[in-house]
Amino acid sequence: MFKQMRRQERKIEIGEAEEILKNGEYGVLSTNGENGYSYGTPVSYVYFNNSVYFHCALEGQKLENINFNNKVSFCVVGKTCVVPEKFSTKYESTIVFGEAIEVFEEEKNEALLEILKKYSPNFIDKGKLYIKNAGDKTKVIKISIDKISGKSIR
């Protein structure tokens, strides 16, 4: 189903790929729409319970695309370093493939709390109140991972 990475010498272990995913600041979600075009959009996210979670508005292009075809990819780029004299860039990245579904109730609240812990760890109490007041205006999408791979040029 998934092709093997072409440059095997750049492949990293799953554990390293998960660390990049866990520590990334944002990722790019790629979806496909009814119009035949792919759509990539940056999102804040959290990786926990072997899944990727992100929140979004109640409507929009990415949700329309997920409703059309819930198979997605999600890419996170970790550390980078341009090496001008070699006409190259050192980098690390992780790509996951999976199915995106909306989650509800306890799982939704747990994901929002994990996002809060990742991005606003010094504002947990205030964030919990925000989640309580804005939760019905927010969707949470879970990517159940079918494949994860990572690569690094060091």
Tab-separated table of N, CA and C in Angstrom:
chain	number	residue	atom	x	y	z
A	1	MET	N	0.821	-1.191	0.000
A	1	MET	CA	0.000	0.000	0.000
A	1	MET	C	0.871	1.264	0.000
A	2	PHE	N	1.925	1.297	0.814
A	2	PHE	CA	2.803	2.454	0.898
A	2	PHE	C	4.150	2.102	0.284
A	3	LYS	N	4.698	3.027	-0.468
A	3	LYS	CA	6.000	2.796	-1.084
A	3	LYS	C	7.098	2.867	-0.035
A	4	GLN	N	8.163	2.141	-0.295
A	4	GLN	CA	9.342	2.169	0.562
A	4	GLN	C	10.093	3.475	0.309
A	5	MET	N	10.690	4.026	1.358
A	5	MET	CA	11.469	5.253	1.220
A	5	MET	C	12.622	5.015	0.251
A	6	ARG	N	12.776	5.934	-0.684
A	6	ARG	CA	13.790	5.791	-1.718
A	6	ARG	C	15.207	5.869	-1.152
A	7	ARG	N	15.475	6.830	-0.297
A	7	ARG	CA	16.813	7.018	0.265
A	7	ARG	C	16.867	6.363	1.645
A	8	GLN	N	17.049	5.072	1.674
A	8	GLN	CA	17.025	4.286	2.906
A	8	GLN	C	18.066	4.733	3.926
A	9	GLU	N	19.177	5.308	3.454
A	9	GLU	CA	20.217	5.750	4.390
A	9	GLU	C	19.762	6.955	5.215
A	10	ARG	N	18.682	7.604	4.815
A	10	ARG	CA	18.158	8.753	5.557
A	10	ARG	C	17.005	8.376	6.484
A	11	LYS	N	16.576	7.152	6.392
A	11	LYS	CA	15.461	6.678	7.208
A	11	LYS	C	15.871	6.650	8.685
A	12	ILE	N	14.950	7.081	9.551
A	12	ILE	CA	15.193	7.019	10.990
A	12	ILE	C	14.222	6.033	11.625
A	13	GLU	N	14.558	5.596	12.814
A	13	GLU	CA	13.715	4.644	13.532
A	13	GLU	C	12.381	5.285	13.911
A	14	ILE	N	11.372	4.450	14.093
A	14	ILE	CA	10.027	4.915	14.444
A	14	ILE	C	10.061	5.769	15.713
A	15	GLY	N	10.831	5.372	16.697
A	15	GLY	CA	10.920	6.136	17.946
A	15	GLY	C	11.411	7.557	17.719
A	16	GLU	N	12.415	7.720	16.840
A	16	GLU	CA	12.911	9.054	16.502
A	16	GLU	C	11.849	9.854	15.752
A	17	ALA	N	11.146	9.191	14.843
A	17	ALA	CA	10.084	9.856	14.089
A	17	ALA	C	8.980	10.327	15.034
A	18	GLU	N	8.665	9.509	16.036
A	18	GLU	CA	7.647	9.895	17.016
A	18	GLU	C	8.102	11.082	17.862
A	19	GLU	N	9.396	11.155	18.173
A	19	GLU	CA	9.917	12.303	18.939
A	19	GLU	C	9.781	13.595	18.141
A	20	ILE	N	10.065	13.547	16.852
A	20	ILE	CA	9.886	14.723	15.994
A	20	ILE	C	8.421	15.129	16.005
A	21	LEU	N	7.553	14.145	15.884
A	21	LEU	CA	6.104	14.392	15.890
A	21	LEU	C	5.667	14.974	17.226
A	22	LYS	N	6.182	14.424	18.300
A	22	LYS	CA	5.809	14.887	19.639
A	22	LYS	C	6.280	16.311	19.899
A	23	ASN	N	7.457	16.658	19.421
A	23	ASN	CA	8.059	17.946	19.735
A	23	ASN	C	7.810	19.038	18.701
A	24	GLY	N	7.203	18.717	17.579
A	24	GLY	CA	6.989	19.709	16.527
A	24	GLY	C	6.073	20.833	16.962
A	25	GLU	N	6.321	22.010	16.418
A	25	GLU	CA	5.511	23.179	16.752
A	25	GLU	C	4.195	23.188	15.970
A	26	TYR	N	4.255	22.766	14.718
A	26	TYR	CA	3.065	22.678	13.878
A	26	TYR	C	3.324	21.618	12.822
A	27	GLY	N	2.256	21.206	12.159
A	27	GLY	CA	2.386	20.257	11.067
A	27	GLY	C	1.530	20.700	9.912
A	28	VAL	N	1.745	20.096	8.757
A	28	VAL	CA	0.949	20.408	7.575
A	28	VAL	C	0.058	19.206	7.277
A	29	LEU	N	-1.243	19.454	7.340
A	29	LEU	CA	-2.248	18.453	7.034
A	29	LEU	C	-2.544	18.518	5.541
A	30	SER	N	-2.480	17.378	4.873
A	30	SER	CA	-2.791	17.317	3.447
A	30	SER	C	-4.028	16.460	3.240
A	31	THR	N	-4.995	17.048	2.532
A	31	THR	CA	-6.262	16.391	2.244
A	31	THR	C	-6.509	16.460	0.740
A	32	ASN	N	-7.524	15.737	0.290
A	32	ASN	CA	-7.946	15.790	-1.109
A	32	ASN	C	-9.406	16.174	-1.173
A	33	GLY	N	-9.730	17.069	-2.106
A	33	GLY	CA	-11.100	17.549	-2.222
A	33	GLY	C	-11.826	17.001	-3.428
A	34	GLU	N	-13.114	17.277	-3.457
A	34	GLU	CA	-13.962	16.846	-4.567
A	34	GLU	C	-13.500	17.416	-5.898
A	35	ASN	N	-12.835	18.574	-5.856
A	35	ASN	CA	-12.376	19.212	-7.091
A	35	ASN	C	-11.107	18.566	-7.657
A	36	GLY	N	-10.596	17.542	-6.959
A	36	GLY	CA	-9.414	16.831	-7.438
A	36	GLY	C	-8.097	17.430	-6.987
A	37	TYR	N	-8.151	18.569	-6.321
A	37	TYR	CA	-6.934	19.215	-5.849
A	37	TYR	C	-6.589	18.775	-4.437
A	38	SER	N	-5.298	18.654	-4.190
A	38	SER	CA	-4.849	18.420	-2.826
A	38	SER	C	-4.828	19.761	-2.104
A	39	TYR	N	-4.911	19.702	-0.786
A	39	TYR	CA	-4.983	20.911	0.030
A	39	TYR	C	-4.115	20.702	1.254
A	40	GLY	N	-3.092	21.524	1.394
A	40	GLY	CA	-2.202	21.440	2.549
A	40	GLY	C	-2.387	22.662	3.415
A	41	THR	N	-2.593	22.434	4.699
A	41	THR	CA	-2.781	23.559	5.600
A	41	THR	C	-2.041	23.313	6.913
A	42	PRO	N	-1.338	24.331	7.415
A	42	PRO	CA	-0.638	24.163	8.694
A	42	PRO	C	-1.627	24.154	9.845
A	43	VAL	N	-1.396	23.277	10.810
A	43	VAL	CA	-2.255	23.202	11.993
A	43	VAL	C	-1.415	22.984	13.246
A	44	SER	N	-1.908	23.529	14.348
A	44	SER	CA	-1.375	23.184	15.661
A	44	SER	C	-1.942	21.814	16.004
A	45	TYR	N	-1.186	21.014	16.705
A	45	TYR	CA	-1.604	19.633	16.928
A	45	TYR	C	-0.953	19.098	18.193
A	46	VAL	N	-1.393	17.915	18.551
A	46	VAL	CA	-0.727	17.177	19.617
A	46	VAL	C	-0.683	15.707	19.200
A	47	TYR	N	0.404	15.046	19.590
A	47	TYR	CA	0.557	13.613	19.341
A	47	TYR	C	0.460	12.908	20.681
A	48	PHE	N	-0.573	12.121	20.863
A	48	PHE	CA	-0.667	11.278	22.054
A	48	PHE	C	-1.590	10.106	21.765
A	49	ASN	N	-1.455	9.061	22.562
A	49	ASN	CA	-2.203	7.812	22.342
A	49	ASN	C	-2.021	7.293	20.914
A	50	ASN	N	-0.804	7.443	20.383
A	50	ASN	CA	-0.471	6.971	19.039
A	50	ASN	C	-1.357	7.557	17.947
A	51	SER	N	-1.848	8.768	18.181
A	51	SER	CA	-2.681	9.472	17.207
A	51	SER	C	-2.294	10.941	17.185
A	52	VAL	N	-2.667	11.611	16.117
A	52	VAL	CA	-2.491	13.056	15.998
A	52	VAL	C	-3.863	13.686	16.150
A	53	TYR	N	-3.944	14.734	16.978
A	53	TYR	CA	-5.197	15.459	17.189
A	53	TYR	C	-4.971	16.930	16.864
A	54	PHE	N	-5.957	17.548	16.247
A	54	PHE	CA	-5.941	18.993	16.048
A	54	PHE	C	-7.366	19.515	16.175
A	55	HIS	N	-7.466	20.801	16.466
A	55	HIS	CA	-8.791	21.413	16.575
A	55	HIS	C	-8.978	22.380	15.419
A	56	CYS	N	-10.239	22.664	15.129
A	56	CYS	CA	-10.540	23.566	14.028
A	56	CYS	C	-11.940	24.139	14.208
A	57	ALA	N	-12.311	25.022	13.302
A	57	ALA	CA	-13.648	25.604	13.299
A	57	ALA	C	-14.674	24.528	12.930
A	58	LEU	N	-15.918	24.904	12.981
A	58	LEU	CA	-16.992	23.955	12.700
A	58	LEU	C	-17.180	23.685	11.209
A	59	GLU	N	-16.597	24.532	10.368
A	59	GLU	CA	-16.689	24.329	8.926
A	59	GLU	C	-15.442	24.870	8.265
A	60	GLY	N	-15.217	24.458	7.029
A	60	GLY	CA	-14.060	24.940	6.283
A	60	GLY	C	-13.585	23.899	5.283
A	61	GLN	N	-12.603	24.308	4.474
A	61	GLN	CA	-12.103	23.464	3.390
A	61	GLN	C	-11.565	22.130	3.875
A	62	LYS	N	-10.765	22.139	4.943
A	62	LYS	CA	-10.174	20.866	5.372
A	62	LYS	C	-11.244	19.891	5.839
A	63	LEU	N	-12.293	20.410	6.509
A	63	LEU	CA	-13.384	19.527	6.946
A	63	LEU	C	-14.185	18.999	5.759
A	64	GLU	N	-14.426	19.856	4.772
A	64	GLU	CA	-15.116	19.396	3.559
A	64	GLU	C	-14.313	18.280	2.898
A	65	ASN	N	-12.995	18.490	2.812
A	65	ASN	CA	-12.143	17.479	2.186
A	65	ASN	C	-12.126	16.179	2.984
A	66	ILE	N	-12.049	16.282	4.312
A	66	ILE	CA	-12.052	15.081	5.157
A	66	ILE	C	-13.375	14.335	5.011
A	67	ASN	N	-14.472	15.060	4.902
A	67	ASN	CA	-15.767	14.410	4.690
A	67	ASN	C	-15.836	13.720	3.334
A	68	PHE	N	-15.148	14.280	2.341
A	68	PHE	CA	-15.093	13.679	1.013
A	68	PHE	C	-14.196	12.446	0.998
A	69	ASN	N	-13.016	12.575	1.626
A	69	ASN	CA	-12.047	11.480	1.658
A	69	ASN	C	-11.227	11.636	2.933
A	70	ASN	N	-11.434	10.760	3.894
A	70	ASN	CA	-10.791	10.941	5.195
A	70	ASN	C	-9.362	10.393	5.265
A	71	LYS	N	-8.823	9.920	4.161
A	71	LYS	CA	-7.416	9.499	4.140
A	71	LYS	C	-6.557	10.737	3.956
A	72	VAL	N	-5.641	10.946	4.906
A	72	VAL	CA	-4.841	12.165	4.934
A	72	VAL	C	-3.369	11.823	5.157
A	73	SER	N	-2.528	12.819	4.922
A	73	SER	CA	-1.146	12.736	5.382
A	73	SER	C	-0.869	13.974	6.219
A	74	PHE	N	0.114	13.834	7.099
A	74	PHE	CA	0.446	14.900	8.027
A	74	PHE	C	1.956	14.929	8.160
A	75	CYS	N	2.554	16.090	7.918
A	75	CYS	CA	4.010	16.218	7.896
A	75	CYS	C	4.479	17.230	8.929
A	76	VAL	N	5.513	16.853	9.671
A	76	VAL	CA	6.154	17.749	10.630
A	76	VAL	C	7.636	17.807	10.288
A	77	VAL	N	8.163	19.024	10.211
A	77	VAL	CA	9.592	19.220	9.998
A	77	VAL	C	10.178	19.669	11.319
A	78	GLY	N	11.206	18.961	11.768
A	78	GLY	CA	11.865	19.296	13.027
A	78	GLY	C	12.994	20.285	12.804
A	79	LYS	N	14.139	19.973	13.334
A	79	LYS	CA	15.301	20.855	13.231
A	79	LYS	C	15.767	20.964	11.786
A	80	THR	N	16.170	22.173	11.402
A	80	THR	CA	16.712	22.403	10.071
A	80	THR	C	17.984	23.236	10.164
A	81	CYS	N	18.821	23.116	9.163
A	81	CYS	CA	20.047	23.909	9.093
A	81	CYS	C	20.467	23.985	7.628
A	82	VAL	N	20.407	25.182	7.055
A	82	VAL	CA	20.826	25.371	5.676
A	82	VAL	C	22.350	25.287	5.621
A	83	VAL	N	22.852	24.531	4.638
A	83	VAL	CA	24.289	24.373	4.433
A	83	VAL	C	24.593	24.937	3.042
A	84	PRO	N	24.793	26.266	2.962
A	84	PRO	CA	24.918	26.924	1.653
A	84	PRO	C	26.057	26.396	0.790
A	85	GLU	N	27.196	26.124	1.417
A	85	GLU	CA	28.352	25.687	0.630
A	85	GLU	C	28.168	24.303	0.021
A	86	LYS	N	27.194	23.549	0.531
A	86	LYS	CA	26.905	22.218	-0.027
A	86	LYS	C	25.610	22.213	-0.833
A	87	PHE	N	24.999	23.413	-0.940
A	87	PHE	CA	23.745	23.545	-1.682
A	87	PHE	C	22.709	22.568	-1.161
A	88	SER	N	22.616	22.504	0.151
A	88	SER	CA	21.758	21.515	0.788
A	88	SER	C	21.198	22.059	2.105
A	89	THR	N	20.356	21.273	2.696
A	89	THR	CA	19.794	21.576	4.005
A	89	THR	C	19.798	20.311	4.839
A	90	LYS	N	20.292	20.425	6.058
A	90	LYS	CA	20.155	19.328	7.010
A	90	LYS	C	18.783	19.486	7.645
A	91	TYR	N	18.063	18.397	7.789
A	91	TYR	CA	16.734	18.479	8.398
A	91	TYR	C	16.306	17.121	8.913
A	92	GLU	N	15.237	17.157	9.693
A	92	GLU	CA	14.573	15.938	10.144
A	92	GLU	C	13.079	16.132	9.932
A	93	SER	N	12.397	15.063	9.558
A	93	SER	CA	10.961	15.177	9.315
A	93	SER	C	10.263	13.850	9.592
A	94	THR	N	8.982	13.980	9.827
A	94	THR	CA	8.120	12.822	10.020
A	94	THR	C	6.869	13.015	9.180
A	95	ILE	N	6.441	11.952	8.546
A	95	ILE	CA	5.180	11.958	7.810
A	95	ILE	C	4.340	10.799	8.322
A	96	VAL	N	3.073	11.103	8.593
A	96	VAL	CA	2.136	10.037	8.948
A	96	VAL	C	1.032	10.002	7.899
A	97	PHE	N	0.523	8.819	7.697
A	97	PHE	CA	-0.639	8.592	6.851
A	97	PHE	C	-1.690	7.960	7.733
A	98	GLY	N	-2.913	8.380	7.555
A	98	GLY	CA	-3.971	7.792	8.373
A	98	GLY	C	-5.340	8.284	7.961
A	99	GLU	N	-6.302	7.903	8.785
A	99	GLU	CA	-7.685	8.301	8.546
A	99	GLU	C	-8.101	9.311	9.597
A	100	ALA	N	-8.702	10.398	9.126
A	100	ALA	CA	-9.125	11.493	9.992
A	100	ALA	C	-10.607	11.351	10.318
A	101	ILE	N	-10.911	11.422	11.613
A	101	ILE	CA	-12.303	11.370	12.058
A	101	ILE	C	-12.515	12.398	13.164
A	102	GLU	N	-13.725	12.881	13.266
A	102	GLU	CA	-14.053	13.786	14.357
A	102	GLU	C	-14.242	12.969	15.635
A	103	VAL	N	-13.776	13.521	16.751
A	103	VAL	CA	-13.971	12.868	18.048
A	103	VAL	C	-14.872	13.743	18.908
A	104	PHE	N	-15.486	13.112	19.893
A	104	PHE	CA	-16.501	13.785	20.696
A	104	PHE	C	-16.283	13.528	22.184
A	105	GLU	N	-17.000	14.280	22.983
A	105	GLU	CA	-17.113	14.137	24.426
A	105	GLU	C	-15.768	13.957	25.116
A	106	GLU	N	-15.589	12.848	25.811
A	106	GLU	CA	-14.399	12.663	26.637
A	106	GLU	C	-13.107	12.718	25.813
A	107	GLU	N	-13.096	12.048	24.663
A	107	GLU	CA	-11.892	12.050	23.831
A	107	GLU	C	-11.604	13.458	23.301
A	108	LYS	N	-12.639	14.193	22.919
A	108	LYS	CA	-12.476	15.573	22.461
A	108	LYS	C	-11.884	16.437	23.574
A	109	ASN	N	-12.449	16.350	24.762
A	109	ASN	CA	-11.956	17.151	25.882
A	109	ASN	C	-10.529	16.782	26.269
A	110	GLU	N	-10.226	15.503	26.228
A	110	GLU	CA	-8.869	15.055	26.545
A	110	GLU	C	-7.869	15.608	25.525
A	111	ALA	N	-8.240	15.580	24.245
A	111	ALA	CA	-7.361	16.107	23.200
A	111	ALA	C	-7.156	17.615	23.358
A	112	LEU	N	-8.229	18.335	23.642
A	112	LEU	CA	-8.102	19.783	23.848
A	112	LEU	C	-7.208	20.084	25.044
A	113	LEU	N	-7.315	19.290	26.090
A	113	LEU	CA	-6.462	19.489	27.264
A	113	LEU	C	-4.993	19.214	26.917
A	114	GLU	N	-4.729	18.193	26.124
A	114	GLU	CA	-3.361	17.892	25.705
A	114	GLU	C	-2.797	19.010	24.827
A	115	ILE	N	-3.625	19.565	23.950
A	115	ILE	CA	-3.209	20.707	23.130
A	115	ILE	C	-2.879	21.893	24.031
A	116	LEU	N	-3.722	22.126	25.024
A	116	LEU	CA	-3.497	23.195	25.994
A	116	LEU	C	-2.170	22.997	26.724
A	117	LYS	N	-1.909	21.785	27.178
A	117	LYS	CA	-0.654	21.492	27.885
A	117	LYS	C	0.558	21.730	26.990
A	118	LYS	N	0.431	21.420	25.709
A	118	LYS	CA	1.550	21.580	24.789
A	118	LYS	C	1.835	23.052	24.495
A	119	TYR	N	0.794	23.814	24.192
A	119	TYR	CA	0.993	25.170	23.707
A	119	TYR	C	0.872	26.261	24.771
A	120	SER	N	0.184	25.987	25.865
A	120	SER	CA	-0.028	27.004	26.908
A	120	SER	C	0.140	26.402	28.299
A	121	PRO	N	1.277	25.781	28.589
A	121	PRO	CA	1.423	25.061	29.861
A	121	PRO	C	1.340	25.950	31.102
A	122	ASN	N	1.559	27.238	30.949
A	122	ASN	CA	1.488	28.141	32.097
A	122	ASN	C	0.098	28.739	32.304
A	123	PHE	N	-0.879	28.294	31.505
A	123	PHE	CA	-2.222	28.860	31.572
A	123	PHE	C	-3.294	27.768	31.600
A	124	ILE	N	-3.025	26.697	32.304
A	124	ILE	CA	-3.919	25.536	32.306
A	124	ILE	C	-5.313	25.893	32.827
A	125	ASP	N	-5.395	26.541	33.978
A	125	ASP	CA	-6.716	26.859	34.540
A	125	ASP	C	-7.503	27.782	33.621
A	126	LYS	N	-6.866	28.822	33.135
A	126	LYS	CA	-7.520	29.749	32.213
A	126	LYS	C	-7.918	29.016	30.922
A	127	GLY	N	-7.055	28.121	30.461
A	127	GLY	CA	-7.326	27.347	29.261
A	127	GLY	C	-8.501	26.397	29.426
A	128	LYS	N	-8.610	25.784	30.583
A	128	LYS	CA	-9.741	24.889	30.839
A	128	LYS	C	-11.055	25.656	30.761
A	129	LEU	N	-11.072	26.870	31.294
A	129	LEU	CA	-12.267	27.712	31.224
A	129	LEU	C	-12.573	28.071	29.766
A	130	TYR	N	-11.529	28.368	29.024
A	130	TYR	CA	-11.690	28.687	27.606
A	130	TYR	C	-12.290	27.490	26.852
A	131	ILE	N	-11.762	26.305	27.132
A	131	ILE	CA	-12.289	25.089	26.499
A	131	ILE	C	-13.758	24.899	26.856
A	132	LYS	N	-14.088	25.105	28.117
A	132	LYS	CA	-15.481	24.942	28.572
A	132	LYS	C	-16.412	25.902	27.822
A	133	ASN	N	-15.960	27.152	27.639
A	133	ASN	CA	-16.801	28.162	27.005
A	133	ASN	C	-16.819	28.086	25.487
A	134	ALA	N	-15.755	27.577	24.878
A	134	ALA	CA	-15.657	27.571	23.412
A	134	ALA	C	-15.734	26.177	22.808
A	135	GLY	N	-15.858	25.162	23.648
A	135	GLY	CA	-15.832	23.783	23.164
A	135	GLY	C	-16.888	23.445	22.127
A	136	ASP	N	-18.061	24.066	22.246
A	136	ASP	CA	-19.124	23.768	21.279
A	136	ASP	C	-18.919	24.498	19.951
A	137	LYS	N	-17.924	25.377	19.884
A	137	LYS	CA	-17.608	26.099	18.651
A	137	LYS	C	-16.341	25.531	18.004
A	138	THR	N	-15.910	24.376	18.485
A	138	THR	CA	-14.659	23.766	18.047
A	138	THR	C	-14.868	22.298	17.727
A	139	LYS	N	-14.297	21.861	16.627
A	139	LYS	CA	-14.247	20.433	16.319
A	139	LYS	C	-12.845	19.941	16.631
A	140	VAL	N	-12.745	18.678	17.025
A	140	VAL	CA	-11.449	18.040	17.210
A	140	VAL	C	-11.396	16.846	16.269
A	141	ILE	N	-10.328	16.798	15.495
A	141	ILE	CA	-10.124	15.728	14.525
A	141	ILE	C	-8.951	14.873	14.984
A	142	LYS	N	-9.130	13.584	14.873
A	142	LYS	CA	-8.106	12.598	15.231
A	142	LYS	C	-7.627	11.928	13.953
A	143	ILE	N	-6.318	11.843	13.808
A	143	ILE	CA	-5.748	11.054	12.722
A	143	ILE	C	-5.282	9.741	13.330
A	144	SER	N	-5.978	8.664	12.989
A	144	SER	CA	-5.565	7.321	13.397
A	144	SER	C	-4.476	6.896	12.421
A	145	ILE	N	-3.289	6.673	12.943
A	145	ILE	CA	-2.113	6.477	12.098
A	145	ILE	C	-2.050	5.056	11.533
A	146	ASP	N	-1.949	4.983	10.201
A	146	ASP	CA	-1.746	3.713	9.509
A	146	ASP	C	-0.259	3.474	9.234
A	147	LYS	N	0.475	4.565	8.990
A	147	LYS	CA	1.910	4.453	8.704
A	147	LYS	C	2.596	5.717	9.210
A	148	ILE	N	3.762	5.515	9.774
A	148	ILE	CA	4.599	6.632	10.209
A	148	ILE	C	6.007	6.384	9.692
A	149	SER	N	6.624	7.419	9.155
A	149	SER	CA	8.005	7.288	8.721
A	149	SER	C	8.725	8.604	8.976
A	150	GLY	N	10.019	8.503	9.128
A	150	GLY	CA	10.815	9.694	9.375
A	150	GLY	C	12.123	9.599	8.634
A	151	LYS	N	12.676	10.785	8.372
A	151	LYS	CA	13.991	10.802	7.742
A	151	LYS	C	14.784	11.972	8.267
A	152	SER	N	16.081	11.855	8.124
A	152	SER	CA	16.965	12.877	8.637
A	152	SER	C	18.202	12.959	7.759
A	153	ILE	N	18.605	14.194	7.487
A	153	ILE	CA	19.882	14.447	6.835
A	153	ILE	C	20.680	15.221	7.851
A	154	ARG	N	21.683	14.606	8.401
A	154	ARG	CA	22.457	15.215	9.489
A	154	ARG	C	23.838	15.584	9.065
